[in-house]
Short mmCIF file of C-alpha atoms and ligand atoms in Angstrom, two decimals:
data_model
loop_
_atom_site.label_atom_id
_atom_site.label_comp_id
_atom_site.label_asym_id
_atom_site.label_seq_id
_atom_site.Cartn_x
_atom_site.Cartn_y
_atom_site.Cartn_z
CA MET A 605 8.32 13.40 -21.50
CA ASP A 606 5.20 14.58 -22.96
CA SER A 607 4.75 12.42 -25.88
CA PHE A 608 5.40 8.78 -26.55
CA LYS A 609 7.68 10.19 -29.38
CA ASP A 610 10.05 11.51 -26.53
CA PHE A 611 10.49 7.53 -25.63
CA ASN A 612 13.38 5.63 -26.92
CA ILE A 613 11.46 2.67 -28.16
CA SER A 614 11.21 0.94 -31.23
CA ASN A 615 8.52 1.19 -34.11
CA GLN A 616 7.10 -1.97 -33.33
CA LEU A 617 6.18 -0.48 -29.86
CA HIS A 618 5.12 2.84 -31.23
CA TYR A 619 2.67 0.88 -33.83
CA ALA A 620 1.27 -1.05 -30.69
CA ILE A 621 0.59 2.12 -28.80
CA ASP A 622 -1.27 3.75 -31.59
CA ASP A 623 -3.27 0.72 -32.12
CA LEU A 624 -4.11 0.99 -28.24
CA GLY A 625 -5.31 4.65 -28.94
CA PHE A 626 -3.03 6.18 -26.15
CA GLU A 627 -2.08 9.99 -26.96
CA LYS A 628 0.37 10.66 -24.31
CA PRO A 629 2.23 8.89 -21.60
CA THR A 630 0.63 8.92 -18.14
CA PRO A 631 2.71 10.75 -15.36
CA ILE A 632 4.22 7.28 -13.74
CA GLN A 633 4.98 6.25 -17.40
CA ALA A 634 6.78 9.47 -18.23
CA LYS A 635 8.75 9.00 -14.69
CA ALA A 636 9.58 5.32 -14.79
CA PHE A 637 10.48 4.80 -18.23
CA SER A 638 14.01 6.01 -17.98
CA VAL A 639 14.86 4.62 -14.64
CA ILE A 640 13.65 0.98 -15.63
CA LEU A 641 15.67 1.26 -18.94
CA SER A 642 18.83 2.35 -17.14
CA GLY A 643 18.54 -1.12 -15.23
CA LYS A 644 18.42 0.33 -11.66
CA ASP A 645 16.25 -1.13 -8.93
CA MET A 646 12.88 0.63 -8.92
CA VAL A 647 9.94 1.30 -6.48
CA GLY A 648 6.90 2.89 -8.03
CA ILE A 649 4.28 4.10 -5.85
CA ALA A 650 1.03 3.97 -8.05
CA GLN A 651 -2.31 2.74 -7.66
CA THR A 652 -4.49 0.92 -10.53
CA GLY A 653 -5.75 3.19 -13.08
CA THR A 654 -2.47 5.23 -13.34
CA GLY A 655 -1.23 3.26 -16.24
CA LYS A 656 1.45 1.45 -14.06
CA THR A 657 1.34 -1.68 -16.06
CA PHE A 658 2.54 0.15 -19.31
CA ALA A 659 4.94 1.93 -17.10
CA TYR A 660 7.14 -1.21 -16.60
CA LEU A 661 6.05 -2.97 -19.72
CA LEU A 662 7.41 -0.47 -22.20
CA PRO A 663 10.84 -0.36 -21.00
CA ILE A 664 11.06 -3.96 -20.39
CA LEU A 665 9.60 -5.15 -23.72
CA GLN A 666 12.16 -2.44 -25.56
CA GLU A 667 15.18 -4.16 -23.82
CA LEU A 668 13.84 -7.77 -24.52
CA LYS A 669 15.77 -9.11 -27.56
CA PHE A 670 14.45 -11.66 -29.61
CA SER A 671 15.44 -15.19 -28.33
CA LYS A 672 14.63 -18.81 -28.86
CA GLN A 673 15.82 -19.64 -25.31
CA ILE A 674 13.55 -21.91 -23.04
CA HIS A 675 14.03 -20.43 -19.76
CA PRO A 676 12.11 -17.03 -19.12
CA ARG A 677 14.22 -13.76 -18.89
CA VAL A 678 11.59 -11.60 -17.08
CA LEU A 679 9.46 -12.67 -14.27
CA ILE A 680 6.34 -10.57 -13.33
CA MET A 681 4.65 -11.43 -10.05
CA VAL A 682 1.19 -10.35 -9.01
CA PRO A 683 -1.20 -11.21 -6.20
CA THR A 684 -4.06 -12.52 -7.86
CA ARG A 685 -5.22 -14.77 -10.91
CA GLU A 686 -7.35 -12.07 -12.37
CA LEU A 687 -4.20 -9.83 -12.40
CA VAL A 688 -2.19 -12.39 -14.20
CA LEU A 689 -4.82 -12.61 -16.81
CA GLN A 690 -5.01 -8.96 -17.33
CA VAL A 691 -1.16 -8.39 -17.17
CA THR A 692 -0.60 -11.08 -20.01
CA GLU A 693 -3.43 -9.51 -21.88
CA GLU A 694 -1.45 -6.15 -21.78
CA ILE A 695 1.78 -7.82 -22.86
CA LYS A 696 -0.17 -9.40 -25.82
CA LYS A 697 -1.42 -6.04 -26.98
CA LEU A 698 2.08 -4.42 -26.71
CA SER A 699 3.76 -7.07 -28.21
CA ASN A 700 1.32 -7.53 -31.33
CA TYR A 701 4.29 -6.41 -33.57
CA LEU A 702 6.89 -8.36 -31.89
CA SER A 703 7.68 -12.04 -31.72
CA LEU A 704 7.54 -12.54 -28.02
CA ARG A 705 6.47 -15.48 -25.91
CA VAL A 706 4.46 -15.08 -22.73
CA VAL A 707 3.11 -17.67 -20.43
CA SER A 708 0.36 -17.13 -17.36
CA VAL A 709 0.98 -19.31 -14.28
CA TYR A 710 -1.44 -19.23 -11.60
CA GLY A 711 -3.41 -21.33 -8.98
CA GLY A 712 -6.84 -22.62 -9.38
CA ALA A 713 -6.08 -23.89 -13.03
CA ASN A 714 -4.80 -27.24 -14.66
CA ILE A 715 -1.14 -27.24 -13.54
CA ASN A 716 -0.30 -29.70 -16.34
CA THR A 717 -1.39 -27.30 -18.97
CA GLN A 718 0.87 -24.72 -17.46
CA ARG A 719 3.50 -27.26 -17.44
CA GLN A 720 3.35 -27.92 -20.87
CA GLU A 721 3.27 -24.37 -21.77
CA VAL A 722 6.17 -23.42 -19.68
CA ALA A 723 8.06 -26.47 -21.24
CA GLN A 724 7.92 -24.86 -24.63
CA GLY A 725 9.93 -21.93 -23.77
CA ALA A 726 8.90 -18.38 -22.51
CA ASP A 727 10.32 -14.83 -22.65
CA ILE A 728 8.20 -13.69 -19.94
CA VAL A 729 6.32 -15.41 -17.10
CA VAL A 730 3.52 -13.73 -15.25
CA ALA A 731 2.57 -15.59 -12.30
CA THR A 732 1.09 -15.73 -8.87
CA PRO A 733 3.71 -16.64 -6.18
CA GLY A 734 2.23 -20.14 -4.90
CA ARG A 735 1.84 -21.63 -8.44
CA LEU A 736 5.20 -20.33 -9.62
CA TYR A 737 6.86 -21.92 -6.60
CA ASP A 738 5.24 -25.33 -7.38
CA LEU A 739 6.42 -25.25 -11.02
CA VAL A 740 9.88 -24.47 -9.96
CA LEU A 741 9.93 -27.23 -7.19
CA SER A 742 8.89 -29.63 -9.79
CA ARG A 743 11.80 -28.62 -12.11
CA THR A 744 9.30 -27.75 -14.82
CA LEU A 745 10.32 -23.87 -14.59
CA GLN A 746 13.88 -22.83 -14.10
CA LEU A 747 14.47 -19.25 -12.80
CA LYS A 748 18.32 -19.00 -13.59
CA SER A 749 17.88 -16.70 -16.62
CA ILE A 750 15.85 -14.15 -14.91
CA LYS A 751 17.25 -10.70 -15.51
CA LYS A 752 14.21 -8.64 -14.34
CA LEU A 753 11.95 -9.19 -11.76
CA VAL A 754 8.53 -7.22 -11.46
CA ILE A 755 6.36 -7.43 -8.43
CA ASP A 756 3.24 -5.57 -8.82
CA GLU A 757 0.67 -4.73 -6.12
CA VAL A 758 3.06 -5.56 -3.51
CA ASP A 759 1.20 -4.09 -0.59
CA ILE A 760 -1.79 -6.24 -1.34
CA MET A 761 0.53 -9.34 -1.84
CA LEU A 762 2.36 -8.88 1.63
CA ASP A 763 -1.43 -8.05 3.28
CA LEU A 764 -2.37 -11.47 1.72
CA GLY A 765 0.63 -13.10 3.58
CA PHE A 766 2.63 -13.95 0.45
CA ARG A 767 6.11 -12.61 2.10
CA PHE A 768 7.55 -16.11 2.82
CA GLN A 769 6.71 -17.19 -0.64
CA LEU A 770 8.33 -14.13 -2.14
CA ILE A 771 11.38 -14.66 -0.15
CA ASN A 772 11.73 -18.16 -1.23
CA ILE A 773 11.50 -17.24 -4.88
CA PHE A 774 14.09 -14.69 -4.42
CA GLU A 775 16.48 -17.13 -3.16
CA LEU A 776 16.29 -19.14 -6.30
CA LEU A 777 16.70 -16.08 -8.68
CA PRO A 778 20.13 -15.01 -9.86
CA SER A 779 21.51 -12.23 -7.71
CA ARG A 780 22.37 -10.11 -10.60
CA ARG A 781 18.93 -9.02 -11.49
CA GLN A 782 16.92 -5.75 -11.99
CA ASN A 783 14.12 -5.53 -9.13
CA ILE A 784 11.20 -3.25 -10.16
CA MET A 785 8.20 -3.04 -7.48
CA PHE A 786 4.86 -1.31 -7.61
CA SER A 787 2.68 -0.48 -4.60
CA ALA A 788 -0.17 1.47 -4.14
CA THR A 789 0.49 2.27 -0.83
CA MET A 790 3.62 2.49 1.25
CA THR A 791 3.33 0.08 4.51
CA GLU A 792 5.84 -1.04 7.02
CA ASP A 793 5.85 -4.29 5.45
CA VAL A 794 6.51 -2.96 1.99
CA ASN A 795 9.29 -0.90 3.61
CA GLU A 796 10.83 -3.79 5.01
CA LEU A 797 10.73 -6.00 1.99
CA ILE A 798 12.64 -3.26 0.12
CA HIS A 799 15.27 -2.90 2.77
CA ASP A 800 15.71 -6.48 2.58
CA PHE A 801 16.09 -7.17 -1.12
CA PHE A 802 16.37 -4.04 -3.23
CA ILE A 803 19.48 -2.26 -3.97
CA THR A 804 19.46 1.51 -3.44
CA PRO A 805 16.31 1.69 -5.48
CA THR A 806 14.91 4.69 -7.21
CA THR A 807 11.50 5.54 -5.99
CA VAL A 808 9.12 7.00 -8.58
CA SER A 809 5.76 8.23 -7.33
CA ILE A 810 3.09 10.60 -8.58
CA ALA A 811 3.51 13.56 -5.73
CA VAL A 812 0.95 13.43 -3.43
CA SER A 813 -0.39 17.08 -2.68
CA GLY A 814 0.25 17.88 0.92
CA THR A 815 -2.46 20.53 0.66
CA PRO A 816 -5.64 19.42 2.27
CA LEU A 817 -9.00 20.45 1.25
CA ASP A 818 -10.36 23.51 3.06
CA ASN A 819 -13.70 21.73 3.66
CA ILE A 820 -11.95 19.17 5.94
CA SER A 821 -11.46 20.13 9.55
CA GLN A 822 -8.49 18.31 11.18
CA TYR A 823 -8.36 17.71 14.87
CA CYS A 824 -5.97 15.19 16.85
CA TYR A 825 -6.11 13.78 20.48
CA ALA A 826 -2.97 12.79 22.29
CA VAL A 827 -3.75 9.27 23.65
CA PRO A 828 -1.77 7.01 25.61
CA ASN A 829 -2.38 3.52 24.20
CA PHE A 830 -4.66 1.22 22.12
CA TYR A 831 -7.37 0.52 24.59
CA THR A 832 -7.58 4.05 25.69
CA LYS A 833 -7.90 5.04 21.85
CA ALA A 834 -10.62 2.46 21.83
CA ASN A 835 -12.50 3.96 24.67
CA LEU A 836 -12.22 7.56 23.30
CA LEU A 837 -13.58 6.30 19.92
CA VAL A 838 -16.48 4.64 21.83
CA TYR A 839 -17.20 7.70 23.61
CA LEU A 840 -17.43 9.68 20.33
CA LEU A 841 -19.25 7.16 18.54
CA ASN A 842 -22.04 7.53 21.07
CA ASP A 843 -23.25 10.75 19.48
CA LYS A 844 -25.07 9.17 16.65
CA ASP A 845 -26.12 12.01 14.75
CA VAL A 846 -22.88 13.83 14.47
CA PHE A 847 -20.68 10.40 13.84
CA ASN A 848 -23.06 9.22 11.16
CA LYS A 849 -20.91 7.59 8.67
CA VAL A 850 -17.52 6.96 9.92
CA LEU A 851 -14.23 5.51 8.17
CA VAL A 852 -11.71 4.36 10.66
CA PHE A 853 -8.35 3.61 9.48
CA THR A 854 -5.84 1.10 11.37
CA SER A 855 -2.36 0.34 9.79
CA ASN A 856 -2.52 -3.37 9.98
CA LYS A 857 -5.50 -6.01 10.02
CA ARG A 858 -4.44 -7.12 13.45
CA SER A 859 -5.38 -3.76 15.04
CA ALA A 860 -8.34 -3.78 12.97
CA ASP A 861 -9.80 -7.00 14.10
CA ARG A 862 -8.71 -5.88 17.77
CA LEU A 863 -10.66 -2.66 17.23
CA PHE A 864 -13.42 -4.26 15.79
CA GLU A 865 -13.92 -6.62 18.89
CA VAL A 866 -14.35 -3.71 21.21
CA LEU A 867 -16.56 -1.57 19.02
CA ASN A 868 -18.75 -4.56 18.40
CA GLU A 869 -19.48 -5.27 22.09
CA TYR A 870 -21.01 -1.53 22.18
CA PHE A 871 -22.53 -1.06 18.65
CA GLY A 872 -23.12 -4.60 17.44
CA TYR A 873 -24.24 -4.65 13.62
CA GLU A 874 -23.41 -0.93 13.35
CA ILE A 875 -20.07 -1.56 12.93
CA ALA A 876 -18.03 -3.72 10.24
CA VAL A 877 -14.36 -4.29 9.48
CA ILE A 878 -12.69 -5.14 6.26
CA HIS A 879 -9.19 -6.32 5.32
CA SER A 880 -7.42 -8.77 3.14
CA ASN A 881 -8.18 -11.79 5.44
CA LYS A 882 -12.01 -11.33 4.81
CA THR A 883 -13.50 -12.79 1.67
CA GLN A 884 -14.33 -10.75 -1.40
CA ASN A 885 -17.89 -11.17 -0.97
CA TYR A 886 -17.78 -9.96 2.77
CA ARG A 887 -15.96 -7.12 1.74
CA ILE A 888 -18.10 -6.13 -1.14
CA ARG A 889 -21.27 -6.55 0.94
CA SER A 890 -19.94 -4.62 3.93
CA ILE A 891 -18.98 -1.81 1.61
CA GLU A 892 -22.51 -1.71 0.14
CA ASN A 893 -24.10 -1.55 3.79
CA PHE A 894 -21.69 1.14 4.84
CA ASN A 895 -22.57 3.04 1.60
CA LYS A 896 -26.37 2.71 2.30
CA LYS A 897 -25.86 3.62 5.89
CA LYS A 898 -26.75 0.22 7.18
CA THR A 899 -23.66 0.14 9.14
CA ARG A 900 -22.48 3.51 10.38
CA VAL A 901 -18.70 2.63 11.04
CA LEU A 902 -16.35 0.87 8.93
CA VAL A 903 -12.98 -0.08 9.96
CA THR A 904 -10.37 -0.67 7.54
CA THR A 905 -6.60 -0.83 6.59
CA ASP A 906 -4.90 1.58 4.20
CA VAL A 907 -4.29 -1.35 1.84
CA MET A 908 -7.71 -2.26 1.61
CA ALA A 909 -9.31 1.22 1.47
CA ARG A 910 -7.61 2.16 -1.85
CA GLY A 911 -10.09 2.03 -4.79
CA LEU A 912 -13.12 2.39 -2.63
CA HIS A 913 -15.85 4.48 -3.78
CA ILE A 914 -17.67 5.87 -0.73
CA ASP A 915 -19.46 9.47 -0.45
CA ASP A 916 -20.83 11.40 2.30
CA ILE A 917 -18.37 10.21 5.10
CA SER A 918 -18.91 12.48 8.08
CA HIS A 919 -15.78 11.44 9.94
CA VAL A 920 -12.01 9.63 8.98
CA VAL A 921 -10.66 8.52 12.13
CA ASN A 922 -6.99 7.74 11.91
CA PHE A 923 -6.79 5.35 14.81
CA ASP A 924 -3.20 4.67 14.16
CA THR A 925 -1.09 7.50 12.91
CA PRO A 926 0.38 6.54 9.66
CA SER A 927 4.10 6.59 9.61
CA PHE A 928 3.87 7.46 5.87
CA PRO A 929 2.41 10.89 5.79
CA GLU A 930 1.11 10.37 2.17
CA ASN A 931 -1.28 7.65 3.73
CA TYR A 932 -2.75 10.21 5.95
CA MET A 933 -3.42 12.46 2.77
CA HIS A 934 -5.17 9.46 0.98
CA ARG A 935 -7.24 8.68 4.31
CA ILE A 936 -8.30 12.36 5.09
CA GLY A 937 -9.13 12.68 1.37
CA ARG A 938 -12.02 10.24 1.90
CA THR A 939 -14.06 12.93 3.49
CA GLY A 940 -15.12 16.28 2.30
CA ARG A 941 -15.59 15.31 -1.09
CA ALA A 942 -17.68 17.14 -3.73
CA GLU A 943 -17.51 20.30 -1.28
CA GLN A 944 -19.20 18.80 1.46
CA GLU A 945 -17.81 19.46 4.98
CA GLY A 946 -15.85 16.57 6.58
CA THR A 947 -13.78 15.89 9.52
CA SER A 948 -10.61 14.11 10.26
CA LEU A 949 -9.32 13.04 13.70
CA LEU A 950 -6.24 11.63 14.59
CA PHE A 951 -5.24 9.69 17.68
CA TYR A 952 -1.72 9.47 18.66
CA THR A 953 0.59 8.08 21.33
CA GLU A 954 3.62 9.36 22.46
CA LYS A 955 5.70 6.96 20.05
CA GLU A 956 3.48 8.21 17.23
CA GLN A 957 4.14 11.83 17.87
CA GLU A 958 7.02 12.18 15.59
CA ALA A 959 4.91 10.45 12.73
CA LYS A 960 2.13 13.37 13.33
CA GLU A 961 4.93 15.99 13.02
CA VAL A 962 5.95 14.67 9.77
CA ILE A 963 2.42 14.79 8.61
CA GLU A 964 1.93 18.24 9.84
CA GLU A 965 5.31 19.27 7.95
CA LEU A 966 4.03 17.54 4.72
CA MET A 967 0.89 19.84 5.29
CA ASP A 968 2.49 22.97 6.29
CA MET A 969 0.31 23.31 8.93
CA GLU A 970 -0.63 22.12 12.51
CA ILE A 971 -3.46 19.83 13.33
CA SER A 972 -5.63 21.52 16.11
CA ILE A 973 -5.28 19.34 19.41
CA ILE A 974 -8.64 18.55 21.39
CA GLU A 975 -8.29 18.11 24.92
CA PHE A 976 -8.61 14.50 26.06
CA PRO A 977 -12.24 14.33 27.39
CA GLU A 978 -12.38 13.79 31.13
CA GLU A 979 -15.27 10.97 30.89
CA VAL A 980 -13.22 8.82 28.96
CA GLU A 981 -11.57 6.28 31.10
CA ILE A 982 -7.68 5.70 30.63
CA SER A 983 -6.98 1.99 30.17
CA THR A 984 -3.97 0.09 31.49
CA ARG A 985 -4.61 -2.64 29.35
CA LEU A 986 -1.76 -3.20 26.92
CA THR A 987 -1.76 -5.04 23.56
CA PRO A 988 1.08 -7.53 23.09
CA SER A 989 2.98 -4.82 21.02
CA GLU A 990 2.72 -2.54 23.82
CA GLN A 991 3.87 -4.91 26.58
CA PRO A 992 7.49 -4.03 27.78
CA LYS A 993 9.82 -6.30 25.71
CA ASP A 994 12.03 -8.88 27.88
CA GLU A 995 15.81 -8.84 27.28
CA GLU A 996 15.89 -12.31 25.64
CA PRO A 997 17.85 -12.28 22.39
CA ARG A 998 15.57 -12.55 19.23
CA SER A 999 16.02 -15.48 17.42
CA ALA A 1000 16.38 -15.07 13.62
CA TYR A 1001 13.85 -17.57 12.88
CA LYS A 1002 11.26 -16.17 15.16
CA LYS A 1003 7.88 -15.91 13.45
CA ARG A 1004 6.41 -12.42 12.73
CA ASP A 1005 4.37 -11.70 15.68
CA GLU A 1006 2.20 -9.26 17.34
CA SER A 1007 5.29 -6.75 17.44
CA LEU A 1008 5.37 -6.22 13.80
CA GLY A 1009 3.10 -4.25 11.74
CA SER A 1010 1.84 -2.31 14.68
CA GLY A 1011 1.99 1.28 15.04
CA PHE A 1012 3.89 0.83 18.16
CA HIS A 1013 6.28 -2.09 17.18
CA GLU A 1014 9.70 -2.16 18.02
CA LYS A 1015 11.97 -2.26 14.93
CA SER A 1016 14.35 -4.88 14.00
CA ASP A 1017 18.06 -4.00 14.84
CA LYS A 1018 18.70 -3.53 11.28
CA ASN A 1019 16.04 -0.93 10.88
CA LYS A 1020 16.89 0.88 14.03
CA LYS A 1021 20.43 1.52 12.61
CA THR A 1022 18.73 3.23 9.38
CA ASN A 1023 16.49 5.35 11.34
CA GLN A 1024 13.86 5.29 8.77
CA GLY A 1025 11.89 7.93 10.47
CA GLY A 1026 14.59 10.38 10.69
CA SER A 1027 15.81 10.30 7.17
CA TYR A 1028 12.21 10.26 5.90
CA ARG A 1029 11.46 13.13 8.06
CA ARG A 1030 14.60 15.07 6.47
CA LEU A 1031 13.63 14.02 3.12
CA ILE A 1032 10.21 15.55 3.78
CA ALA A 1033 11.71 18.65 5.52
CA LYS A 1034 13.90 19.09 2.38
CA LYS A 1035 11.23 18.83 0.02
CA TYR A 1036 8.54 21.03 1.63
CA LYS A 1037 9.17 24.14 4.02
CA LYS A 1038 8.93 24.17 7.73
CA PRO A 1039 5.54 24.71 8.87
CA ARG A 1040 4.74 28.28 9.19
CA THR A 1041 2.02 27.82 11.60
CA ARG A 1042 3.89 25.88 14.59
CA GLY A 1043 1.92 26.45 17.63
CA ASP A 1044 -1.01 28.12 15.79
CA LYS A 1045 -3.63 25.83 17.15
CA ASN A 1046 -6.36 28.03 15.25
CA TYR A 1047 -4.93 27.42 11.85
CA ASN A 1048 -7.96 25.06 10.74
CA ASN A 1049 -10.73 27.54 11.54
CA ARG A 1050 -8.73 30.57 10.38
CA ASN A 1051 -8.04 28.97 7.09
CA LYS A 1052 -11.66 28.52 6.62
CA LYS A 1053 -12.76 32.03 7.05
P1 LIG B 1833 -3.24 0.26 -15.09
O1 LIG B 1833 -2.83 1.32 -14.02
O2 LIG B 1833 -1.87 -0.31 -15.48
O3 LIG B 1833 -4.18 -0.78 -14.43
O4 LIG B 1833 -3.70 1.09 -16.19
C1 LIG B 1833 -5.19 1.53 -16.43
C2 LIG B 1833 -5.81 1.53 -17.84
O5 LIG B 1833 -5.31 2.71 -18.16
C3 LIG B 1833 -5.70 0.67 -18.41
O6 LIG B 1833 -6.91 0.14 -19.15
C4 LIG B 1833 -4.73 1.21 -19.73
O7 LIG B 1833 -5.13 0.36 -20.94
C5 LIG B 1833 -4.79 2.46 -19.57
N1 LIG B 1833 -3.72 3.21 -20.18
C6 LIG B 1833 -2.31 2.84 -19.75
N2 LIG B 1833 -1.78 3.75 -20.19
C7 LIG B 1833 -2.29 4.74 -20.80
C8 LIG B 1833 -2.06 5.89 -21.72
N3 LIG B 1833 -0.96 6.42 -21.77
N4 LIG B 1833 -3.04 6.56 -22.29
C9 LIG B 1833 -4.35 6.16 -21.89
N5 LIG B 1833 -4.78 5.17 -21.32
C10 LIG B 1833 -3.82 4.20 -20.80
#
């Protein structure tokens, strides 16, 4: 679908697109349109700036027939008030030639005004989960007519801790509905939500290139556990000339905080950490300081690092091995920009070995192994998620704890059965050829010649 003319949409929508000045659909728009129109559940992997908002709005508005009904038929949930306003604006632009009622619902603003707006009837509600739930509980808003649910920026939403609010809302929605979700990153949390609430969704993504840039050298270290990884990183960071601007990735904020604690003891103000529990101001300041080289090392998570503009990174350190290989490609792409040389290091435990191999399959090459340095102390200290599990039966109501979200976590029984890693691996293996360089440890160097 190279042109909006190929889209089966009304003249009114065509006029609105013309007014917006869009010449052709973006890749995510071209891919998502027919899937959403077919009524299937869909998971879109796309970040801000790809045109994802119109990717879901176009088919939804095409389907939405004029109605005077009070209760909304489409619910769009987003993590922040800013995004509520932005999406509402986009809907208004696209529905310029349609008769359509959209209401915005978000915290930090007068609830009574929003009550009145909702009471007048809406076709689409755009909301943050907390305020939406308040309005539903006070019976101002009824969700029984919702046919389509969109959750945008799911990764951020889960990172901010909205999981329980989302689940509460799911329970109030009719079970016969279409679920559409967009996320910039695939994380364990997002994956779990999809498995729990989506029905055989179609995944739509803009293919991540598995070809790393030639100017990025990639190495890996086999390391037994978290605190030994921390010892290794401290050892490496002691070389301040070589490791002069280091971006360290962990897969979740608990690991990020734990690592920061260790590094902070050794390097103090040279280290900063950002994730979604830090305030926006703190995050902005930390990134600025890192950019100006006032801090040498920035520890962050995959979700938070999206959209960051940072140049001249000397090293990307993958402290956890990402279970989704695309995240590895995004991470290492942060270094070696603008033809500069960059280095990526990957630390993997035995449990993470398979994830490392999936990454290698995606890239069609092996990552060179560096011998674990003798000088680095092997730690016997274990994080809560590395501790051996006792055999007590798990309570269904057990709160999410250390054992979730970490690179070493025990999967829930349900997920164990579905064997995510294996099936994902098979998928990737089908998509890409087997590595041609298995065992060839000098691939990187050879490739650079
Ligand atoms: P989003 O990824 O939804 O945040 O959109 C990013 C920006 O791209 C927004 O400012 C949109 O107005 C713009 N945009 C969306 N679709 C297109 C398109 N097909 N052509 C040009 N710009 C677009």
